């Protein structure tokens, strides 16, 4: 099959029988027929159609033109550049707000398969398994989400059940059979949980013992697998909620109720040493950040565009403090672009022949954006100010009071309708439930900001020692 069309993708999603719950009810009808799933699936379908569009094909198709770009294993710096352009092209279609566009987890699968020898160190079969998972995924153009966060009660991955037994909370291996392993427990924060072909499960770095240490992929409609989605954000029209009406992804708790995972689906198993090296040695951490930061660059471009449109519409650019705020956003955008270019320029081939962008540059960028994104949102809020508070709706403009709106709240150079269409876009990006979820997502996308900084500090240990030696060398020169 290779590259699917949007229609083929949606047809496949309609057949998916995932056990999805939302607001206390199981979703019984096809996901393509019910909100909020229908809209975001449609948005993803458009991404697949772009791959077939002659205008974008050279960027979005793989080198052999038989797969989409996310399944290409980068071997050269030119491959990285192509991946950057493709990632940004897809991200632009969704304003950078879609955290689980197909290329995100596809990238993880691709990089792990490129490093199949890493998994073979424990057992040659595990290397063959990840390779088979990858080949099937690219041939069928599958979509994935992933889960790796352990739930905990009082920081423990298990809890007494009242009868003296320890009941698993975090998902753990409870039995090994000839067919595979049986796991029980839960994982957190599967964005688009239940609405992708498959689920990638990787161990949390905070595992307690080897019972919690396994990596695999399984179909989203595997027996015993349940996705408990948070309530959807309120949606109105595309005028009132232009982003949440199209790109609401959902986030789910994943429950594994004695789920059987076949052995041929397992690629990492009870091996602490491999787990500790998984993200860095394979290059997966670099590529996860590379995809995410390129998405964030596009998102920042849209934020700057929204800010400039507000400034123009409200006719306030003559004020220096407004120019300064736009300048802050420009600095953020240029810094992000610079981090990515730096990672590409310093990319090196790893032990598995994969051209890996420089991790230090990307992790520094991830930390920078965690701190910077809230300020970008604040700037847009400051620019829109009270216009965000009493913004009329699409129904107001369709009613008999529309002439009042055009008389009293129009822009200097635009109609009231056009002015508040922009205002609603800015509100949805910054102030609605959707917008505040985006804020929290970018704050914690790559984990606790303090831990990210600490990790970056550790990565720089050798470089810091070299720099410190310069100080000693300087004093030696003075003697």
Short mmCIF file of C-alpha atoms in Angstrom, two decimals, residues 195-367:
data_model
loop_
_atom_site.label_atom_id
_atom_site.label_comp_id
_atom_site.label_asym_id
_atom_site.label_seq_id
_atom_site.Cartn_x
_atom_site.Cartn_y
_atom_site.Cartn_z
CA UNK A 195 -7.83 6.97 17.70
CA UNK A 196 -4.61 5.73 16.07
CA UNK A 197 -3.94 2.38 14.44
CA UNK A 198 -1.53 1.33 17.14
CA UNK A 199 -0.13 2.24 20.53
CA UNK A 200 3.60 2.39 21.23
CA UNK A 201 4.43 1.49 24.83
CA UNK A 202 7.90 2.32 26.10
CA UNK A 203 9.23 2.03 29.64
CA UNK A 204 9.21 4.98 31.96
CA UNK A 205 12.66 6.02 33.13
CA UNK A 206 11.18 5.82 36.65
CA UNK A 207 10.64 2.05 36.58
CA UNK A 208 11.01 0.31 39.95
CA UNK A 209 12.09 -3.12 38.80
CA UNK A 210 12.14 -5.22 35.65
CA UNK A 211 8.43 -6.03 35.93
CA UNK A 212 7.78 -2.51 34.66
CA UNK A 213 10.37 -2.62 31.91
CA UNK A 214 9.07 -3.54 28.46
CA UNK A 215 8.66 -1.91 25.07
CA UNK A 216 6.12 -2.95 22.45
CA UNK A 217 3.47 -1.91 19.97
CA UNK A 218 -0.09 -3.20 19.95
CA UNK A 219 -3.24 -2.36 17.96
CA UNK A 220 -5.43 0.25 19.66
CA UNK A 221 -8.35 -2.16 19.68
CA UNK A 222 -6.46 -4.93 21.50
CA UNK A 223 -8.65 -6.86 23.92
CA UNK A 224 -8.36 -5.54 27.47
CA UNK A 225 -7.10 -2.12 26.38
CA UNK A 226 -9.25 0.84 27.46
CA UNK A 227 -8.78 4.56 26.76
CA UNK A 228 -10.39 6.94 29.23
CA UNK A 229 -10.50 10.32 27.51
CA UNK A 230 -10.84 13.63 29.27
CA UNK A 231 -14.02 15.60 28.48
CA UNK A 232 -13.81 17.44 25.17
CA UNK A 233 -13.43 21.18 25.11
CA UNK A 234 -16.55 23.12 24.21
CA UNK A 235 -16.76 23.72 20.51
CA UNK A 236 -18.74 26.25 18.60
CA UNK A 237 -18.41 27.18 14.95
CA UNK A 238 -15.12 27.56 13.12
CA UNK A 239 -15.66 31.31 13.61
CA UNK A 240 -15.98 31.12 17.40
CA UNK A 241 -13.53 28.24 17.94
CA UNK A 242 -11.35 28.04 14.83
CA UNK A 243 -8.72 25.81 16.43
CA UNK A 244 -10.59 23.68 18.96
CA UNK A 245 -13.28 22.93 16.38
CA UNK A 246 -10.67 21.36 14.10
CA UNK A 247 -7.66 20.23 16.12
CA UNK A 248 -8.92 18.97 19.48
CA UNK A 249 -6.78 15.86 19.99
CA UNK A 250 -7.97 14.62 23.34
CA UNK A 251 -5.79 13.04 26.03
CA UNK A 252 -6.40 9.66 27.60
CA UNK A 253 -5.53 7.42 30.50
CA UNK A 254 -4.63 4.00 29.12
CA UNK A 255 -5.80 0.98 31.12
CA UNK A 256 -4.26 -2.44 30.51
CA UNK A 257 -6.58 -5.06 31.98
CA UNK A 258 -4.61 -8.29 31.69
CA UNK A 259 -3.59 -7.45 28.13
CA UNK A 260 -1.72 -10.12 26.17
CA UNK A 261 1.19 -8.70 24.18
CA UNK A 262 2.51 -11.26 21.67
CA UNK A 263 6.24 -11.89 21.78
CA UNK A 264 6.66 -10.69 18.19
CA UNK A 265 5.41 -7.28 19.34
CA UNK A 266 8.04 -6.91 22.09
CA UNK A 267 11.35 -5.20 21.31
CA UNK A 268 12.64 -4.30 24.78
CA UNK A 269 12.28 -6.59 27.77
CA UNK A 270 13.58 -6.55 31.33
CA UNK A 271 16.90 -5.00 30.36
CA UNK A 272 17.86 -2.02 32.51
CA UNK A 273 21.10 -1.32 30.64
CA UNK A 274 19.38 -1.01 27.30
CA UNK A 275 16.62 1.09 28.82
CA UNK A 276 19.14 3.56 30.20
CA UNK A 277 20.70 3.95 26.73
CA UNK A 278 17.48 3.75 24.70
CA UNK A 279 16.86 7.41 24.01
CA UNK A 280 20.40 8.68 23.56
CA UNK A 281 22.29 5.81 21.96
CA UNK A 282 19.69 5.10 19.27
CA UNK A 283 19.28 8.81 18.50
CA UNK A 284 15.59 8.70 19.40
CA UNK A 285 15.77 11.58 21.88
CA UNK A 286 17.37 13.85 19.31
CA UNK A 287 14.79 13.00 16.68
CA UNK A 288 11.84 13.42 19.04
CA UNK A 289 13.08 16.90 19.84
CA UNK A 290 13.92 17.60 16.20
CA UNK A 291 10.35 16.86 15.14
CA UNK A 292 8.79 18.75 18.04
CA UNK A 293 10.96 21.84 17.70
CA UNK A 294 10.29 22.11 13.98
CA UNK A 295 6.59 21.98 14.82
CA UNK A 296 7.13 24.66 17.46
CA UNK A 297 8.95 26.87 14.96
CA UNK A 298 5.88 26.78 12.74
CA UNK A 299 3.64 27.43 15.72
CA UNK A 300 5.77 30.45 16.65
CA UNK A 301 5.47 31.75 13.09
CA UNK A 302 1.69 31.55 13.42
CA UNK A 303 1.82 33.28 16.80
CA UNK A 304 3.86 36.10 15.31
CA UNK A 305 1.43 36.28 12.40
CA UNK A 306 -1.53 36.51 14.76
CA UNK A 307 0.24 39.19 16.79
CA UNK A 308 1.04 41.26 13.71
CA UNK A 309 -2.53 40.89 12.42
CA UNK A 310 -3.86 42.15 15.78
CA UNK A 311 -1.47 45.09 15.74
CA UNK A 312 -2.48 46.03 12.20
CA UNK A 313 -6.20 45.54 12.77
CA UNK A 314 -6.19 47.53 16.01
CA UNK A 315 -3.89 50.15 14.45
CA UNK A 316 -1.42 50.20 17.36
CA UNK A 317 1.98 49.54 15.77
CA UNK A 318 3.13 53.15 16.13
CA UNK A 319 3.67 52.60 19.86
CA UNK A 320 7.22 51.58 20.77
CA UNK A 321 6.13 49.16 23.48
CA UNK A 322 4.06 47.34 20.84
CA UNK A 323 7.06 47.22 18.52
CA UNK A 324 9.09 45.87 21.43
CA UNK A 325 6.62 43.06 22.06
CA UNK A 326 6.74 42.04 18.41
CA UNK A 327 10.52 42.23 18.66
CA UNK A 328 10.45 39.72 21.53
CA UNK A 329 8.49 37.31 19.37
CA UNK A 330 10.91 37.76 16.48
CA UNK A 331 13.83 36.96 18.79
CA UNK A 332 12.09 33.79 19.95
CA UNK A 333 11.47 32.67 16.38
CA UNK A 334 15.03 33.39 15.26
CA UNK A 335 16.44 31.62 18.31
CA UNK A 336 14.39 28.51 17.59
CA UNK A 337 15.51 28.46 13.95
CA UNK A 338 19.10 28.92 15.07
CA UNK A 339 18.93 26.00 17.48
CA UNK A 340 17.71 23.70 14.70
CA UNK A 341 20.33 24.87 12.22
CA UNK A 342 22.97 24.33 14.89
CA UNK A 343 21.73 20.79 15.50
CA UNK A 344 21.92 20.05 11.77
CA UNK A 345 25.36 21.59 11.31
CA UNK A 346 26.74 19.52 14.19
CA UNK A 347 24.90 16.31 13.28
CA UNK A 348 26.93 13.11 13.34
CA UNK A 349 26.40 9.53 12.21
CA UNK A 350 25.81 7.23 15.18
CA UNK A 351 26.83 3.60 15.63
CA UNK A 352 23.87 2.47 13.50
CA UNK A 353 24.51 4.68 10.48
CA UNK A 354 21.81 7.21 11.39
CA UNK A 355 22.59 10.90 10.91
CA UNK A 356 21.61 12.30 14.31
CA UNK A 357 21.12 16.03 14.94
CA UNK A 358 23.08 17.46 17.88
CA UNK A 359 21.22 16.65 21.08
CA UNK A 360 22.65 19.49 23.15
CA UNK A 361 21.34 22.12 20.72
CA UNK A 362 17.90 20.54 20.65
CA UNK A 363 17.60 20.05 24.39
CA UNK A 364 18.68 23.65 24.95
CA UNK A 365 15.95 24.69 22.54
CA UNK A 366 13.36 22.53 24.31
CA UNK A 367 14.20 24.18 27.61
#
